[in-house]
Amino acid sequence: MNTKIKELRKEHKLSQEELALAVGTTRQTITSIEVGKYTASLVLAYRIAHYFGLTIEEVFDFSDVEEL
Amino acid sequence: MEQFKKLLRTRIAVNLFGGLFILACVIIGAVTVWPAATNFSSFHLGFQVGLTTVVEFFLIWGSIKYLRVLGKEAELKKLYYEENDERTRAINEKTGGNVLNACSLIILTAGILAGYFNAVVFFTLVACCVFLSVTHKILYIYYSKKL
């Protein structure tokens, strides 16, 4: 899943470590989410979006998700 | 965070008590059982000494790590996040982490006890334990790269 986390992080001049500590996870998890290898849980997605003052849909790209 | 501090204090107590208990068992064994143990291999006895040393090292290292972190709020938070990280939990679940660890421990204990009766069984069970541990590590590395 694509995300805008990297761009948002650079806008706010945050390192991965700083963002990880702010949202209660590890740097490795943030890295994996940014490269699209790992899909964050609802709670973590909410925390990341909330940290940047955005909605989950504005941070995470759901266009790849199949319509049922 | 208070709950986590309490958990760390409990772990420190368990580590220290466990370490003392294991050391006491080995010392009692070395003094009473091993001198009379003429029919098992020196490898078996040496293996127990080596294993005890490693276990003691990790128990002491763990205790020091937790003691160091208890006084520092920032490091405590970092440790809490590392231990409760969802990706790490997902990797552990995929690799059967807790089950494999428990099986390895049980097999190792059985191997050590069996070694007092039959050396072949001892070596077989230790080899099983090593194989399980290596398999777990390989799977952990694979899923760490994948996720």
PDB file of C-alpha atoms in Angstrom:
ATOM      1  CA  MET A   1       0.000   0.000   0.000  1.00  0.00           C
ATOM      2  CA  ASN A   2       1.361   3.398  -0.980  1.00  0.00           C
ATOM      3  CA  THR A   3       1.500   6.168   1.567  1.00  0.00           C
ATOM      4  CA  LYS A   4       2.453   9.819   1.791  1.00  0.00           C
ATOM      5  CA  ILE A   5       4.296   9.333   5.046  1.00  0.00           C
ATOM      6  CA  LYS A   6       7.733  10.008   3.597  1.00  0.00           C
ATOM      7  CA  GLU A   7       6.640  13.292   2.046  1.00  0.00           C
ATOM      8  CA  LEU A   8       4.822  14.348   5.192  1.00  0.00           C
ATOM      9  CA  ARG A   9       7.838  13.449   7.294  1.00  0.00           C
ATOM     10  CA  LYS A  10      10.141  15.568   5.107  1.00  0.00           C
ATOM     11  CA  GLU A  11       7.670  18.463   5.210  1.00  0.00           C
ATOM     12  CA  HIS A  12       7.742  18.400   8.976  1.00  0.00           C
ATOM     13  CA  LYS A  13      11.500  17.766   9.038  1.00  0.00           C
ATOM     14  CA  LEU A  14      11.122  14.556  10.995  1.00  0.00           C
ATOM     15  CA  SER A  15      13.370  11.535  10.982  1.00  0.00           C
ATOM     16  CA  GLN A  16      11.900   8.047  10.893  1.00  0.00           C
ATOM     17  CA  GLU A  17      13.041   7.530  14.470  1.00  0.00           C
ATOM     18  CA  GLU A  18      11.293  10.720  15.644  1.00  0.00           C
ATOM     19  CA  LEU A  19       8.058   9.791  13.902  1.00  0.00           C
ATOM     20  CA  ALA A  20       8.258   6.258  15.276  1.00  0.00           C
ATOM     21  CA  LEU A  21       8.628   7.535  18.839  1.00  0.00           C
ATOM     22  CA  ALA A  22       5.815  10.016  18.340  1.00  0.00           C
ATOM     23  CA  VAL A  23       3.335   7.354  17.189  1.00  0.00           C
ATOM     24  CA  GLY A  24       4.512   4.566  19.476  1.00  0.00           C
ATOM     25  CA  THR A  25       6.282   2.211  17.128  1.00  0.00           C
ATOM     26  CA  THR A  26       9.789   1.423  15.872  1.00  0.00           C
ATOM     27  CA  ARG A  27      11.867   2.938  13.104  1.00  0.00           C
ATOM     28  CA  GLN A  28      11.867  -0.385  11.233  1.00  0.00           C
ATOM     29  CA  THR A  29       8.070  -0.404  11.140  1.00  0.00           C
ATOM     30  CA  ILE A  30       7.965   3.145   9.761  1.00  0.00           C
ATOM     31  CA  THR A  31      10.531   2.150   7.107  1.00  0.00           C
ATOM     32  CA  SER A  32       8.474  -0.883   6.099  1.00  0.00           C
ATOM     33  CA  ILE A  33       5.284   1.173   5.883  1.00  0.00           C
ATOM     34  CA  GLU A  34       6.987   3.830   3.761  1.00  0.00           C
ATOM     35  CA  VAL A  35       8.295   1.326   1.225  1.00  0.00           C
ATOM     36  CA  GLY A  36       4.925  -0.395   1.126  1.00  0.00           C
ATOM     37  CA  LYS A  37       6.115  -3.738   2.483  1.00  0.00           C
ATOM     38  CA  TYR A  38       4.015  -3.590   5.638  1.00  0.00           C
ATOM     39  CA  THR A  39       0.436  -2.424   5.995  1.00  0.00           C
ATOM     40  CA  ALA A  40      -0.172  -0.574   9.229  1.00  0.00           C
ATOM     41  CA  SER A  41      -2.973  -1.655  11.518  1.00  0.00           C
ATOM     42  CA  LEU A  42      -5.993   0.604  11.918  1.00  0.00           C
ATOM     43  CA  VAL A  43      -4.695   1.931  15.242  1.00  0.00           C
ATOM     44  CA  LEU A  44      -1.243   2.759  13.911  1.00  0.00           C
ATOM     45  CA  ALA A  45      -2.675   4.270  10.719  1.00  0.00           C
ATOM     46  CA  TYR A  46      -4.944   6.459  12.835  1.00  0.00           C
ATOM     47  CA  ARG A  47      -2.042   7.536  15.065  1.00  0.00           C
ATOM     48  CA  ILE A  48       0.124   8.474  12.084  1.00  0.00           C
ATOM     49  CA  ALA A  49      -2.676  10.385  10.361  1.00  0.00           C
ATOM     50  CA  HIS A  50      -3.668  12.085  13.601  1.00  0.00           C
ATOM     51  CA  TYR A  51      -0.058  13.102  14.247  1.00  0.00           C
ATOM     52  CA  PHE A  52       0.044  14.964  10.929  1.00  0.00           C
ATOM     53  CA  GLY A  53      -3.420  16.403  11.483  1.00  0.00           C
ATOM     54  CA  LEU A  54      -4.877  14.522   8.520  1.00  0.00           C
ATOM     55  CA  THR A  55      -7.374  11.739   7.903  1.00  0.00           C
ATOM     56  CA  ILE A  56      -6.306   8.161   7.230  1.00  0.00           C
ATOM     57  CA  GLU A  57      -7.443   8.471   3.600  1.00  0.00           C
ATOM     58  CA  GLU A  58      -5.220  11.498   3.125  1.00  0.00           C
ATOM     59  CA  VAL A  59      -2.136   9.642   4.327  1.00  0.00           C
ATOM     60  CA  PHE A  60      -2.736   6.130   2.982  1.00  0.00           C
ATOM     61  CA  ASP A  61      -3.539   5.428  -0.664  1.00  0.00           C
ATOM     62  CA  PHE A  62      -6.450   3.002  -0.952  1.00  0.00           C
ATOM     63  CA  SER A  63      -6.674   3.086  -4.744  1.00  0.00           C
ATOM     64  CA  ASP A  64      -5.055  -0.380  -4.908  1.00  0.00           C
ATOM     65  CA  VAL A  65      -7.759  -1.867  -2.729  1.00  0.00           C
ATOM     66  CA  GLU A  66     -10.164  -3.894  -4.867  1.00  0.00           C
ATOM     67  CA  GLU A  67     -13.793  -2.877  -4.965  1.00  0.00           C
ATOM     68  CA  LEU A  68     -16.073  -5.732  -3.927  1.00  0.00           C
TER      69      LEU A  68
ATOM     70  CA  MET B   1       3.959   3.111  31.674  1.00  0.00           C
ATOM     71  CA  GLU B   2       3.635   2.318  35.385  1.00  0.00           C
ATOM     72  CA  GLN B   3       2.411  -1.164  34.492  1.00  0.00           C
ATOM     73  CA  PHE B   4       5.436  -1.627  32.252  1.00  0.00           C
ATOM     74  CA  LYS B   5       7.782  -0.499  35.031  1.00  0.00           C
ATOM     75  CA  LYS B   6       6.142  -3.049  37.326  1.00  0.00           C
ATOM     76  CA  LEU B   7       6.611  -5.697  34.647  1.00  0.00           C
ATOM     77  CA  LEU B   8      10.297  -4.837  34.305  1.00  0.00           C
ATOM     78  CA  ARG B   9      10.802  -5.020  38.059  1.00  0.00           C
ATOM     79  CA  THR B  10       9.161  -8.457  38.048  1.00  0.00           C
ATOM     80  CA  ARG B  11      11.417  -9.568  35.214  1.00  0.00           C
ATOM     81  CA  ILE B  12      14.497  -8.359  37.085  1.00  0.00           C
ATOM     82  CA  ALA B  13      13.410 -10.316  40.166  1.00  0.00           C
ATOM     83  CA  VAL B  14      12.702 -13.445  38.099  1.00  0.00           C
ATOM     84  CA  ASN B  15      16.025 -13.129  36.268  1.00  0.00           C
ATOM     85  CA  LEU B  16      17.993 -12.778  39.482  1.00  0.00           C
ATOM     86  CA  PHE B  17      16.125 -15.525  41.315  1.00  0.00           C
ATOM     87  CA  GLY B  18      16.278 -17.816  38.288  1.00  0.00           C
ATOM     88  CA  GLY B  19      19.962 -17.171  37.852  1.00  0.00           C
ATOM     89  CA  LEU B  20      20.700 -17.969  41.476  1.00  0.00           C
ATOM     90  CA  PHE B  21      18.564 -21.106  41.304  1.00  0.00           C
ATOM     91  CA  ILE B  22      20.301 -22.383  38.169  1.00  0.00           C
ATOM     92  CA  LEU B  23      23.707 -21.608  39.656  1.00  0.00           C
ATOM     93  CA  ALA B  24      22.783 -23.449  42.845  1.00  0.00           C
ATOM     94  CA  CYS B  25      21.627 -26.500  40.832  1.00  0.00           C
ATOM     95  CA  VAL B  26      24.846 -26.609  38.859  1.00  0.00           C
ATOM     96  CA  ILE B  27      27.018 -26.200  41.961  1.00  0.00           C
ATOM     97  CA  ILE B  28      25.106 -28.934  43.804  1.00  0.00           C
ATOM     98  CA  GLY B  29      25.361 -31.129  40.705  1.00  0.00           C
ATOM     99  CA  ALA B  30      29.057 -30.467  40.363  1.00  0.00           C
ATOM    100  CA  VAL B  31      29.680 -31.319  43.991  1.00  0.00           C
ATOM    101  CA  THR B  32      27.367 -34.323  44.431  1.00  0.00           C
ATOM    102  CA  VAL B  33      26.286 -35.910  41.126  1.00  0.00           C
ATOM    103  CA  TRP B  34      29.137 -35.304  38.704  1.00  0.00           C
ATOM    104  CA  PRO B  35      31.983 -36.846  40.743  1.00  0.00           C
ATOM    105  CA  ALA B  36      29.950 -40.075  40.856  1.00  0.00           C
ATOM    106  CA  ALA B  37      29.010 -39.789  37.172  1.00  0.00           C
ATOM    107  CA  THR B  38      31.583 -42.112  35.674  1.00  0.00           C
ATOM    108  CA  ASN B  39      29.379 -43.382  32.885  1.00  0.00           C
ATOM    109  CA  PHE B  40      28.540 -40.177  30.978  1.00  0.00           C
ATOM    110  CA  SER B  41      30.655 -38.277  28.570  1.00  0.00           C
ATOM    111  CA  SER B  42      32.630 -35.250  29.620  1.00  0.00           C
ATOM    112  CA  PHE B  43      30.978 -33.458  26.680  1.00  0.00           C
ATOM    113  CA  HIS B  44      27.607 -33.798  28.414  1.00  0.00           C
ATOM    114  CA  LEU B  45      28.923 -32.331  31.639  1.00  0.00           C
ATOM    115  CA  GLY B  46      30.852 -29.634  29.801  1.00  0.00           C
ATOM    116  CA  PHE B  47      27.739 -28.832  27.764  1.00  0.00           C
ATOM    117  CA  GLN B  48      25.813 -28.194  30.962  1.00  0.00           C
ATOM    118  CA  VAL B  49      28.529 -25.903  32.285  1.00  0.00           C
ATOM    119  CA  GLY B  50      28.630 -24.008  28.990  1.00  0.00           C
ATOM    120  CA  LEU B  51      24.863 -23.740  28.764  1.00  0.00           C
ATOM    121  CA  THR B  52      24.618 -22.534  32.362  1.00  0.00           C
ATOM    122  CA  THR B  53      27.274 -19.903  31.699  1.00  0.00           C
ATOM    123  CA  VAL B  54      25.399 -18.606  28.657  1.00  0.00           C
ATOM    124  CA  VAL B  55      22.049 -18.605  30.460  1.00  0.00           C
ATOM    125  CA  GLU B  56      23.551 -16.783  33.464  1.00  0.00           C
ATOM    126  CA  PHE B  57      25.122 -14.239  31.126  1.00  0.00           C
ATOM    127  CA  PHE B  58      21.809 -13.514  29.422  1.00  0.00           C
ATOM    128  CA  LEU B  59      19.933 -13.317  32.727  1.00  0.00           C
ATOM    129  CA  ILE B  60      22.442 -10.849  34.167  1.00  0.00           C
ATOM    130  CA  TRP B  61      22.602  -8.866  30.917  1.00  0.00           C
ATOM    131  CA  GLY B  62      18.798  -8.682  30.833  1.00  0.00           C
ATOM    132  CA  SER B  63      18.646  -7.517  34.432  1.00  0.00           C
ATOM    133  CA  ILE B  64      21.247  -4.809  33.834  1.00  0.00           C
ATOM    134  CA  LYS B  65      19.418  -3.651  30.692  1.00  0.00           C
ATOM    135  CA  TYR B  66      16.137  -3.329  32.567  1.00  0.00           C
ATOM    136  CA  LEU B  67      17.738  -1.645  35.585  1.00  0.00           C
ATOM    137  CA  ARG B  68      19.414   0.886  33.314  1.00  0.00           C
ATOM    138  CA  VAL B  69      16.143   1.658  31.568  1.00  0.00           C
ATOM    139  CA  LEU B  70      13.973   1.934  34.687  1.00  0.00           C
ATOM    140  CA  GLY B  71      15.417   5.290  35.672  1.00  0.00           C
ATOM    141  CA  LYS B  72      15.113   6.887  32.222  1.00  0.00           C
ATOM    142  CA  GLU B  73      11.633   7.737  30.934  1.00  0.00           C
ATOM    143  CA  ALA B  74      12.651   8.186  27.268  1.00  0.00           C
ATOM    144  CA  GLU B  75      14.487   4.863  27.102  1.00  0.00           C
ATOM    145  CA  LEU B  76      11.669   3.167  28.954  1.00  0.00           C
ATOM    146  CA  LYS B  77       9.192   4.382  26.330  1.00  0.00           C
ATOM    147  CA  LYS B  78      11.498   3.214  23.544  1.00  0.00           C
ATOM    148  CA  LEU B  79      11.788  -0.251  25.085  1.00  0.00           C
ATOM    149  CA  TYR B  80       8.021  -0.402  25.527  1.00  0.00           C
ATOM    150  CA  TYR B  81       7.469   0.495  21.870  1.00  0.00           C
ATOM    151  CA  GLU B  82      10.047  -2.096  20.758  1.00  0.00           C
ATOM    152  CA  GLU B  83       8.439  -4.845  22.797  1.00  0.00           C
ATOM    153  CA  ASN B  84       4.894  -3.996  21.699  1.00  0.00           C
ATOM    154  CA  ASP B  85       5.634  -3.131  18.090  1.00  0.00           C
ATOM    155  CA  GLU B  86       2.934  -4.562  15.811  1.00  0.00           C
ATOM    156  CA  ARG B  87       5.288  -5.489  12.974  1.00  0.00           C
ATOM    157  CA  THR B  88       7.554  -7.419  15.351  1.00  0.00           C
ATOM    158  CA  ARG B  89       4.512  -9.206  16.730  1.00  0.00           C
ATOM    159  CA  ALA B  90       3.359 -10.042  13.199  1.00  0.00           C
ATOM    160  CA  ILE B  91       6.797 -11.481  12.377  1.00  0.00           C
ATOM    161  CA  ASN B  92       6.773 -13.484  15.619  1.00  0.00           C
ATOM    162  CA  GLU B  93       3.338 -14.862  14.834  1.00  0.00           C
ATOM    163  CA  LYS B  94       4.358 -15.877  11.321  1.00  0.00           C
ATOM    164  CA  THR B  95       7.504 -17.639  12.545  1.00  0.00           C
ATOM    165  CA  GLY B  96       5.719 -19.367  15.430  1.00  0.00           C
ATOM    166  CA  GLY B  97       8.160 -17.602  17.714  1.00  0.00           C
ATOM    167  CA  ASN B  98       6.794 -18.451  21.132  1.00  0.00           C
ATOM    168  CA  VAL B  99       5.922 -22.039  20.230  1.00  0.00           C
ATOM    169  CA  LEU B 100       9.333 -22.727  18.691  1.00  0.00           C
ATOM    170  CA  ASN B 101      11.098 -21.164  21.657  1.00  0.00           C
ATOM    171  CA  ALA B 102       9.083 -23.254  24.099  1.00  0.00           C
ATOM    172  CA  CYS B 103       9.718 -26.431  22.079  1.00  0.00           C
ATOM    173  CA  SER B 104      13.446 -25.716  21.913  1.00  0.00           C
ATOM    174  CA  LEU B 105      13.572 -25.207  25.664  1.00  0.00           C
ATOM    175  CA  ILE B 106      11.619 -28.384  26.385  1.00  0.00           C
ATOM    176  CA  ILE B 107      13.730 -30.448  23.996  1.00  0.00           C
ATOM    177  CA  LEU B 108      16.949 -29.027  25.448  1.00  0.00           C
ATOM    178  CA  THR B 109      15.839 -29.809  29.003  1.00  0.00           C
ATOM    179  CA  ALA B 110      14.801 -33.322  27.971  1.00  0.00           C
ATOM    180  CA  GLY B 111      18.141 -33.766  26.248  1.00  0.00           C
ATOM    181  CA  ILE B 112      20.102 -32.750  29.314  1.00  0.00           C
ATOM    182  CA  LEU B 113      18.090 -35.065  31.555  1.00  0.00           C
ATOM    183  CA  ALA B 114      18.258 -37.914  29.040  1.00  0.00           C
ATOM    184  CA  GLY B 115      22.009 -37.417  28.840  1.00  0.00           C
ATOM    185  CA  TYR B 116      22.348 -38.857  32.319  1.00  0.00           C
ATOM    186  CA  PHE B 117      21.063 -42.158  30.910  1.00  0.00           C
ATOM    187  CA  ASN B 118      22.010 -42.304  27.243  1.00  0.00           C
ATOM    188  CA  ALA B 119      24.538 -40.183  25.344  1.00  0.00           C
ATOM    189  CA  VAL B 120      22.993 -40.867  21.908  1.00  0.00           C
ATOM    190  CA  VAL B 121      19.620 -39.523  23.041  1.00  0.00           C
ATOM    191  CA  PHE B 122      21.353 -36.468  24.482  1.00  0.00           C
ATOM    192  CA  PHE B 123      23.144 -35.657  21.220  1.00  0.00           C
ATOM    193  CA  THR B 124      20.011 -36.300  19.166  1.00  0.00           C
ATOM    194  CA  LEU B 125      17.853 -34.004  21.252  1.00  0.00           C
ATOM    195  CA  VAL B 126      20.499 -31.270  21.353  1.00  0.00           C
ATOM    196  CA  ALA B 127      20.780 -31.500  17.564  1.00  0.00           C
ATOM    197  CA  CYS B 128      16.963 -31.184  17.318  1.00  0.00           C
ATOM    198  CA  CYS B 129      17.083 -28.110  19.507  1.00  0.00           C
ATOM    199  CA  VAL B 130      19.812 -26.544  17.393  1.00  0.00           C
ATOM    200  CA  PHE B 131      17.884 -27.335  14.201  1.00  0.00           C
ATOM    201  CA  LEU B 132      14.709 -25.743  15.610  1.00  0.00           C
ATOM    202  CA  SER B 133      16.596 -22.631  16.678  1.00  0.00           C
ATOM    203  CA  VAL B 134      18.324 -22.259  13.310  1.00  0.00           C
ATOM    204  CA  THR B 135      15.010 -22.765  11.470  1.00  0.00           C
ATOM    205  CA  HIS B 136      13.369 -20.132  13.628  1.00  0.00           C
ATOM    206  CA  LYS B 137      16.184 -17.675  12.987  1.00  0.00           C
ATOM    207  CA  ILE B 138      16.067 -18.243   9.214  1.00  0.00           C
ATOM    208  CA  LEU B 139      12.302 -17.736   9.178  1.00  0.00           C
ATOM    209  CA  TYR B 140      12.653 -14.612  11.333  1.00  0.00           C
ATOM    210  CA  ILE B 141      15.203 -13.110   8.945  1.00  0.00           C
ATOM    211  CA  TYR B 142      13.030 -14.006   5.939  1.00  0.00           C
ATOM    212  CA  TYR B 143       9.907 -12.373   7.348  1.00  0.00           C
ATOM    213  CA  SER B 144      11.871  -9.371   8.601  1.00  0.00           C
ATOM    214  CA  LYS B 145      12.891  -8.723   4.993  1.00  0.00           C
ATOM    215  CA  LYS B 146       9.427  -9.504   3.638  1.00  0.00           C
ATOM    216  CA  LEU B 147       7.361  -7.326   5.993  1.00  0.00           C
TER     217      LEU B 147
END
